[in-house]
Short mmCIF file of C-alpha atoms in Angstrom, two decimals:
data_model
loop_
_atom_site.label_atom_id
_atom_site.label_comp_id
_atom_site.label_asym_id
_atom_site.label_seq_id
_atom_site.Cartn_x
_atom_site.Cartn_y
_atom_site.Cartn_z
CA MET A 1 56.74 139.67 133.40
CA LYS A 2 55.23 139.63 129.90
CA LEU A 3 53.29 142.83 129.41
CA ARG A 4 50.42 142.88 126.98
CA ARG A 5 49.12 146.40 127.44
CA SER A 6 49.11 147.44 123.81
CA MET A 7 48.19 145.33 120.79
CA LEU A 8 48.66 147.47 117.68
CA PHE A 9 46.49 146.56 114.67
CA LEU A 10 48.23 146.82 111.29
CA PRO A 11 46.39 146.28 108.01
CA GLY A 12 48.14 143.30 106.43
CA SER A 13 48.00 144.89 102.99
CA ASN A 14 49.91 148.05 103.95
CA ALA A 15 53.57 147.58 103.03
CA ALA A 16 54.72 150.84 104.61
CA MET A 17 53.15 150.12 107.97
CA LEU A 18 54.44 146.57 107.98
CA SER A 19 57.92 147.85 107.26
CA THR A 20 58.02 150.47 110.01
CA ALA A 21 55.61 149.62 112.83
CA PHE A 22 58.30 148.03 115.02
CA VAL A 23 59.66 151.51 115.83
CA TYR A 24 56.59 152.31 117.92
CA ARG A 25 57.40 149.47 120.34
CA PRO A 26 53.92 148.18 121.18
CA ASP A 27 53.86 145.12 123.44
CA SER A 28 52.34 143.10 120.59
CA ILE A 29 51.84 143.79 116.89
CA MET A 30 48.73 142.38 115.30
CA PHE A 31 48.86 141.90 111.55
CA ASP A 32 45.29 141.98 110.33
CA LEU A 33 44.21 139.78 107.43
CA GLU A 34 40.52 140.12 108.19
CA ASP A 35 38.43 143.30 108.31
CA ALA A 36 41.22 145.74 107.38
CA VAL A 37 41.87 143.95 104.08
CA SER A 38 39.57 144.15 101.08
CA LEU A 39 38.40 140.93 99.43
CA ARG A 40 40.53 141.55 96.33
CA GLU A 41 43.72 141.99 98.37
CA LYS A 42 43.39 138.97 100.68
CA ASP A 43 46.05 137.09 98.69
CA SER A 44 48.56 139.95 98.62
CA ALA A 45 48.09 140.75 102.32
CA ARG A 46 48.64 137.10 103.24
CA MET A 47 51.88 137.09 101.26
CA LEU A 48 53.08 140.38 102.76
CA VAL A 49 52.39 139.20 106.29
CA PHE A 50 54.07 135.86 105.57
CA HIS A 51 57.26 137.77 104.77
CA ALA A 52 56.88 140.46 107.45
CA LEU A 53 56.68 137.78 110.16
CA GLN A 54 60.12 136.56 109.14
CA MET A 55 61.77 139.99 109.27
CA PRO A 56 64.51 140.22 111.93
CA ILE A 57 62.99 143.52 113.14
CA TYR A 58 60.01 141.62 114.56
CA ARG A 59 62.04 139.04 116.50
CA ASP A 60 61.82 141.01 119.74
CA ILE A 61 58.12 141.91 119.51
CA GLU A 62 55.27 139.47 120.02
CA THR A 63 53.58 138.96 116.66
CA VAL A 64 49.87 138.22 116.44
CA VAL A 65 47.93 137.57 113.22
CA ARG A 66 44.20 138.00 112.95
CA ILE A 67 43.23 135.45 110.33
CA ASN A 68 39.93 135.31 108.50
CA PRO A 69 37.36 132.94 109.99
CA LEU A 70 37.99 129.32 109.01
CA SER A 71 34.47 129.26 107.53
CA THR A 72 35.58 131.67 104.77
CA PRO A 73 37.64 130.72 101.69
CA PHE A 74 40.58 132.69 103.19
CA GLY A 75 40.91 131.45 106.76
CA MET A 76 42.72 128.15 106.13
CA LYS A 77 45.08 129.74 103.59
CA ASP A 78 45.92 132.44 106.14
CA LEU A 79 46.62 129.83 108.77
CA GLU A 80 48.86 127.76 106.47
CA ALA A 81 50.95 130.86 105.74
CA VAL A 82 51.33 132.43 109.14
CA VAL A 83 51.95 129.30 111.25
CA ARG A 84 54.74 128.38 108.81
CA ALA A 85 56.10 131.95 108.94
CA GLY A 86 56.46 131.77 112.71
CA ALA A 87 53.61 133.92 114.05
CA ASP A 88 53.71 133.86 117.84
CA VAL A 89 49.93 134.04 118.25
CA ILE A 90 46.92 133.42 115.98
CA ARG A 91 43.90 135.58 116.76
CA LEU A 92 40.66 133.86 115.85
CA PRO A 93 37.89 136.34 115.04
CA LYS A 94 34.22 135.81 115.79
CA THR A 95 34.76 133.06 118.37
CA ASP A 96 31.30 131.94 119.46
CA THR A 97 32.02 128.59 121.12
CA ALA A 98 34.83 126.44 122.49
CA ALA A 99 34.39 124.24 119.40
CA ASP A 100 35.68 127.14 117.25
CA VAL A 101 38.93 127.10 119.23
CA HIS A 102 39.18 123.30 119.08
CA ALA A 103 38.79 123.40 115.28
CA LEU A 104 41.51 126.03 115.00
CA GLU A 105 43.82 124.17 117.36
CA ALA A 106 43.55 120.95 115.36
CA GLU A 107 44.54 122.72 112.15
CA VAL A 108 47.40 124.59 113.83
CA GLU A 109 48.79 121.33 115.19
CA ARG A 110 48.56 119.69 111.76
CA ILE A 111 50.47 122.56 110.15
CA GLU A 112 53.10 122.57 112.90
CA ARG A 113 53.73 118.85 112.28
CA GLU A 114 53.85 119.35 108.49
CA CYS A 115 56.35 122.20 108.60
CA GLY A 116 58.50 120.95 111.47
CA ARG A 117 57.55 123.68 113.91
CA GLU A 118 57.48 122.60 117.57
CA VAL A 119 53.97 121.36 118.38
CA GLY A 120 52.34 123.73 120.81
CA SER A 121 54.62 126.67 120.01
CA THR A 122 51.90 128.57 118.14
CA LYS A 123 49.77 130.31 120.73
CA LEU A 124 46.14 131.33 120.24
CA MET A 125 43.83 134.11 121.28
CA ALA A 126 40.09 134.26 120.79
CA ALA A 127 38.19 137.40 119.88
CA ILE A 128 34.69 137.50 121.29
CA GLU A 129 32.39 139.52 119.09
CA SER A 130 28.84 138.32 119.79
CA ALA A 131 26.32 137.61 122.50
CA SER A 132 27.01 133.91 121.96
CA GLY A 133 30.72 134.47 122.52
CA VAL A 134 30.11 136.43 125.70
CA VAL A 135 27.73 133.81 127.09
CA ASN A 136 30.30 131.10 126.26
CA ALA A 137 33.31 133.15 127.43
CA LEU A 138 34.27 130.75 130.21
CA ALA A 139 34.15 127.69 127.96
CA ILE A 140 36.16 129.56 125.33
CA ALA A 141 38.77 130.81 127.81
CA THR A 142 39.37 127.30 129.15
CA SER A 143 39.22 125.52 125.78
CA SER A 144 42.93 125.23 124.98
CA LYS A 145 46.33 125.34 126.68
CA ARG A 146 47.51 127.39 123.73
CA LEU A 147 45.25 130.32 124.59
CA ILE A 148 47.17 133.32 125.92
CA GLY A 149 44.14 135.57 126.10
CA ILE A 150 40.67 136.52 125.01
CA ALA A 151 39.70 139.84 123.54
CA LEU A 152 36.42 141.65 123.37
CA ALA A 153 35.72 143.17 119.95
CA GLY A 154 33.29 146.01 120.44
CA PHE A 155 31.90 146.86 117.04
CA ASP A 156 30.52 143.46 116.06
CA TYR A 157 29.38 142.83 119.62
CA VAL A 158 27.24 145.97 119.87
CA MET A 159 25.81 145.22 116.42
CA ASP A 160 24.83 141.76 117.60
CA MET A 161 23.28 143.30 120.72
CA GLN A 162 21.27 145.70 118.54
CA THR A 163 22.87 148.75 120.13
CA GLU A 164 25.82 151.04 119.39
CA ARG A 165 29.02 152.30 120.98
CA GLY A 166 28.39 154.94 123.62
CA ASP A 167 29.76 155.72 127.05
CA GLY A 168 30.66 152.11 127.82
CA THR A 169 27.38 151.12 129.45
CA GLU A 170 26.62 148.99 126.39
CA LEU A 171 29.83 146.98 126.99
CA PHE A 172 29.59 146.67 130.75
CA TYR A 173 28.31 143.10 130.97
CA ALA A 174 30.53 141.85 128.14
CA ARG A 175 33.64 143.41 129.66
CA CYS A 176 32.94 141.85 133.04
CA ALA A 177 32.07 138.45 131.56
CA VAL A 178 35.18 138.29 129.37
CA LEU A 179 37.37 139.51 132.20
CA HIS A 180 36.05 136.98 134.71
CA ALA A 181 36.47 134.16 132.20
CA ALA A 182 40.06 135.22 131.54
CA ARG A 183 40.92 135.50 135.20
CA TYR A 184 39.36 132.11 135.93
CA ALA A 185 41.41 130.57 133.11
CA LYS A 186 44.51 132.56 134.16
CA ILE A 187 44.96 134.10 130.73
CA ASP A 188 45.06 137.72 129.58
CA ALA A 189 42.07 139.92 128.75
CA PHE A 190 42.08 142.64 126.10
CA ASP A 191 39.64 145.45 125.73
CA VAL A 192 38.09 146.91 122.57
CA VAL A 193 39.65 149.50 120.26
CA PHE A 194 38.90 153.17 120.84
CA GLY A 195 38.14 154.57 117.42
CA ASP A 196 38.20 158.36 117.85
CA LEU A 197 41.88 159.23 117.44
CA ASN A 198 41.30 162.91 118.18
CA ASP A 199 39.58 162.31 121.51
CA GLU A 200 42.59 161.84 123.78
CA ALA A 201 40.61 162.59 126.95
CA GLY A 202 37.96 160.02 126.00
CA PHE A 203 40.65 157.46 125.26
CA LEU A 204 42.34 158.00 128.63
CA LYS A 205 39.00 157.83 130.43
CA GLU A 206 38.29 154.46 128.82
CA VAL A 207 41.82 153.24 129.60
CA ASP A 208 41.36 154.22 133.24
CA LEU A 209 38.09 152.28 133.37
CA ILE A 210 39.41 149.08 131.84
CA LYS A 211 42.58 149.22 133.94
CA ARG A 212 40.50 149.49 137.11
CA LEU A 213 38.29 146.63 135.94
CA GLY A 214 41.43 144.52 135.57
CA PHE A 215 42.10 144.20 131.82
CA ASN A 216 45.71 143.54 130.77
CA GLY A 217 45.51 145.93 127.89
CA LYS A 218 43.73 147.17 124.84
CA SER A 219 43.68 146.71 121.10
CA LEU A 220 44.91 149.89 119.38
CA ILE A 221 44.47 151.18 115.86
CA ASN A 222 46.99 154.02 115.89
CA PRO A 223 50.58 154.25 117.17
CA ARG A 224 49.74 157.60 118.80
CA GLN A 225 47.75 155.71 121.43
CA ILE A 226 50.65 153.47 122.54
CA GLU A 227 52.55 155.89 124.78
CA LEU A 228 49.32 157.22 126.32
CA LEU A 229 48.26 153.68 127.15
CA HIS A 230 51.61 152.53 128.50
CA ASN A 231 51.88 155.60 130.69
CA ALA A 232 48.37 155.13 132.07
CA PHE A 233 49.17 151.50 132.94
CA ALA A 234 52.47 152.37 134.66
CA PRO A 235 52.32 152.68 138.47
CA THR A 236 52.79 156.14 139.98
CA GLU A 237 55.86 157.11 141.98
CA GLU A 238 53.70 157.10 145.13
CA GLU A 239 52.41 153.57 144.38
CA VAL A 240 55.96 152.33 143.86
CA ASP A 241 57.19 153.99 147.09
CA TYR A 242 54.33 152.48 149.06
CA ALA A 243 54.91 149.04 147.49
CA ARG A 244 58.59 149.20 148.51
CA ARG A 245 57.63 150.08 152.10
CA VAL A 246 55.09 147.22 152.17
CA VAL A 247 57.64 144.69 150.94
CA ALA A 248 60.25 145.99 153.39
CA ALA A 249 57.77 145.86 156.30
CA ALA A 250 56.77 142.32 155.32
CA ALA A 251 60.41 141.24 155.20
CA ALA A 252 61.04 142.80 158.63
CA GLY A 253 57.94 141.06 160.03
CA GLU A 254 59.12 137.73 158.65
CA ARG A 255 62.51 138.14 160.28
CA GLN A 256 60.74 138.77 163.59
CA GLY A 257 58.47 135.78 163.06
CA LEU A 258 55.30 137.86 162.79
CA GLY A 259 52.43 136.57 160.64
CA VAL A 260 50.87 139.98 160.14
CA VAL A 261 52.58 143.37 160.37
CA SER A 262 51.29 146.91 160.21
CA LEU A 263 52.54 149.89 158.27
CA ASN A 264 51.47 153.36 159.43
CA GLY A 265 48.64 151.73 161.36
CA LYS A 266 47.35 149.64 158.41
CA MET A 267 47.44 145.87 158.48
CA ILE A 268 49.77 144.32 155.91
CA ASP A 269 48.69 140.77 155.07
CA ALA A 270 49.46 138.39 152.23
CA PRO A 271 47.17 139.89 149.52
CA VAL A 272 48.57 143.37 150.20
CA ILE A 273 52.12 142.06 149.97
CA ASP A 274 51.34 140.16 146.76
CA HIS A 275 49.84 143.30 145.23
CA ALA A 276 52.91 145.33 146.25
CA ARG A 277 55.17 142.82 144.51
CA VAL A 278 53.03 143.05 141.35
CA VAL A 279 53.35 146.86 141.43
CA LEU A 280 57.14 146.60 141.72
CA ARG A 281 57.37 144.06 138.89
CA ARG A 282 55.18 146.25 136.72
CA ALA A 283 57.33 149.30 137.51
CA GLU A 284 60.43 147.32 136.61
CA ALA A 285 58.89 146.26 133.30
CA SER A 286 57.16 149.48 132.28
CA GLY A 287 58.73 152.31 134.26
CA VAL A 288 56.93 154.82 136.44
CA ARG A 289 54.03 157.00 135.29
CA LYS A 290 55.11 160.40 133.93
CA MET B 1 54.88 127.59 86.40
CA LYS B 2 53.85 129.48 83.29
CA ILE B 3 52.62 133.06 83.06
CA VAL B 4 49.37 132.86 81.09
CA ARG B 5 47.76 136.27 81.73
CA GLU B 6 48.61 139.81 82.68
CA ALA B 7 48.50 140.56 86.40
CA LEU B 8 49.26 143.35 88.84
CA ALA B 9 50.28 143.37 92.48
CA GLY B 10 51.26 146.11 94.90
CA THR B 11 50.73 149.85 95.06
CA LEU B 12 52.59 153.04 94.23
CA GLU B 13 52.67 154.14 97.86
CA SER B 14 55.95 154.83 99.64
CA SER B 15 57.80 151.68 100.83
CA ASP B 16 55.85 149.57 98.31
CA LEU B 17 56.17 148.69 94.64
CA MET B 18 53.92 147.89 91.72
CA VAL B 19 54.62 144.67 89.84
CA ARG B 20 53.13 144.18 86.37
CA ILE B 21 53.62 140.79 84.84
CA ALA B 22 52.67 139.52 81.38
CA PRO B 23 53.21 136.44 79.21
CA ARG B 24 56.27 136.51 76.96
CA GLU B 25 57.82 133.82 74.84
CA GLU B 26 61.52 133.06 74.91
CA GLY B 27 62.94 134.31 78.12
CA LEU B 28 62.52 136.62 81.03
CA GLU B 29 62.68 140.38 80.80
CA VAL B 30 62.74 142.54 83.93
CA VAL B 31 62.16 146.27 83.55
CA LEU B 32 62.91 148.30 86.65
CA GLN B 33 61.96 151.84 87.57
CA SER B 34 62.96 153.05 91.01
CA GLU B 35 63.61 156.26 92.90
CA VAL B 36 66.70 154.59 94.31
CA ILE B 37 67.85 152.84 91.15
CA HIS B 38 71.39 154.21 91.37
CA GLN B 39 71.95 152.93 94.91
CA PHE B 40 69.83 149.77 94.91
CA GLY B 41 68.88 148.95 91.29
CA THR B 42 71.18 145.94 91.03
CA GLN B 43 70.00 144.58 94.38
CA ILE B 44 66.31 145.05 93.54
CA GLU B 45 66.65 143.28 90.22
CA ALA B 46 68.57 140.45 91.88
CA VAL B 47 65.76 139.97 94.42
CA VAL B 48 63.15 139.97 91.63
CA ARG B 49 65.07 137.44 89.52
CA GLU B 50 65.82 135.21 92.51
CA THR B 51 62.14 135.23 93.51
CA LEU B 52 61.05 134.33 89.97
CA ALA B 53 63.69 131.59 89.75
CA LYS B 54 62.37 129.95 92.94
CA LEU B 55 58.96 129.85 91.28
CA ALA B 56 60.50 128.36 88.12
CA ILE B 57 59.33 131.29 86.02
CA VAL B 58 61.56 131.32 82.94
CA ASP B 59 59.42 133.29 80.48
CA GLY B 60 57.62 136.54 81.08
CA LEU B 61 57.77 140.31 81.09
CA VAL B 62 58.04 141.80 84.56
CA VAL B 63 57.81 145.55 85.05
CA ILE B 64 58.71 146.86 88.49
CA GLU B 65 57.88 150.37 89.70
CA ASP B 66 59.64 150.60 93.04
CA LYS B 67 58.92 153.19 95.74
CA GLY B 68 61.61 152.21 98.20
CA ALA B 69 60.32 148.77 99.22
CA LEU B 70 62.24 146.42 101.49
CA ASP B 71 63.43 143.12 99.98
CA CYS B 72 60.69 141.15 101.75
CA VAL B 73 58.01 143.43 100.28
CA ILE B 74 59.53 142.97 96.82
CA ARG B 75 59.39 139.20 97.22
CA ALA B 76 55.78 139.32 98.45
CA ARG B 77 54.59 141.51 95.60
CA VAL B 78 56.38 139.49 92.89
CA GLN B 79 55.00 136.25 94.31
CA THR B 80 51.47 137.67 94.42
CA ALA B 81 51.72 138.91 90.84
CA VAL B 82 52.85 135.46 89.69
CA GLN B 83 50.10 133.80 91.72
CA ARG B 84 47.56 135.95 89.88
CA ALA B 85 49.16 135.35 86.47
CA VAL B 86 49.30 131.54 86.44
CA ASP B 87 46.56 128.98 86.01
CA GLU B 88 47.74 126.73 88.78
CA TRP B 89 49.78 127.92 91.76
CA THR B 90 51.90 124.99 92.84
CA ALA B 91 54.55 126.67 95.01
CA GLU B 92 55.24 125.29 98.48
CA TRP B 93 55.38 127.84 101.31
CA SER B 94 58.92 126.66 102.07
CA ALA B 95 60.00 127.88 98.62
CA LEU B 96 58.68 131.40 99.21
CA SER B 97 60.83 132.54 102.18
#
C-alpha cells in the first residue's frame, strides 16, 4: 500500500535542506522550482535539484518536482532536467484544463525517448489553483494514465476566488470537487499547506477535517508537521481491534456459507469488511496512532 | 566552453559553497577555502576539477569557499557558475551527472 500522507515541500535552491531532508522520512519529497525560488536563482535551483534527484539517499523516497509552468521561460528547462535526473513525479502548477496535462505529457514522453528512460515511467500530478481548475477537476483528473494525484493549492485558489484563507469554509467546495474528481479517476487527492507552524492545534483540526473528507494526505512546508500528520492518519488501537474482529467474523461466516454475518448485533456486509481490510493495511503500513 | 565573464553561484550557508569564477589566460587555477580542508580538501578539489573537465573548461580562475557541501552540491554550484560565465552553454545533461 503506497501511502501519500505527507508531501514535504523543499525550496530547490536550498542546498542544506536538499542534503538532509530525507532524514525526516516524509512519504514524498517535493523539490520546488517554482514559487519558493527567486527569479535570479531558477538556474541554480534547477541544477541543484538535478543532482539531488540522483543522490542514493533519495532512492527509497518518492521524489516529486514542482516545475515552473510551461508558459514561462523556465518550465521546459526544468522538465528537461528533472525527467532526465529520474524524478518519480512531475507536479504541474496552475493546472486549469486537461489540455495543460496533455501538453506536459507530450513533452515528458519526448524527453523520456530522447534520454532512454522507459516511456511512461515519469508520473504526473496536477495542482489545481484556480476556479477554472476546480470546475475542470474531473477532466483534469482523468486526462492521463500518468497522473497519480491532484492537489488543491489554497493560496492561489482563494486569491482567484477573491477571498482569503480562513476557517476552511472558503475551501469547502474546492476540496469536495477535487476529492470527488480524484476518487472518480481512482487517483490520490492532496490537501493544501497549513502555513502557521506555531498553531499545532489548528493544524491537527485541519488534518482531522481533510482525513474525514477522504483526502490521502497534505502538502507540508515544515518537517515538524510530518509526525503529527502521520500519527493523525494512523488508525487507533480500537479501530485495528475492531477491524480484526470484523475480518475474523467474515472469515467464519464464509466457512459456514453465510452471505452476511453479525458482530455484537451489527450486520457485517461487504463494504464493512472492505473497510476493515483497509484499516488493517493502513495499520501495517503506518503503525497505530500514539 | 570559454569563461568570458566573472560569475558567482551558491551561498555561504552551511552545507553549501560559494563558487567565484573569472576569465584567465593560460590554464586553470582552483583556489579552495574550506572548514574541512584538512579532511576533504583533496576530494573537494578533485570534484571541482572533474566537473570543469567535463565542461571542457581549460582556462579560468575558480575560487571555492566551501561550507561543508556534499559532492553533488559542489558539482551543481560549479556548473551553475560556469553556465553564468560563458556566452553559450552547450553542455548536454548527460555530461552533468
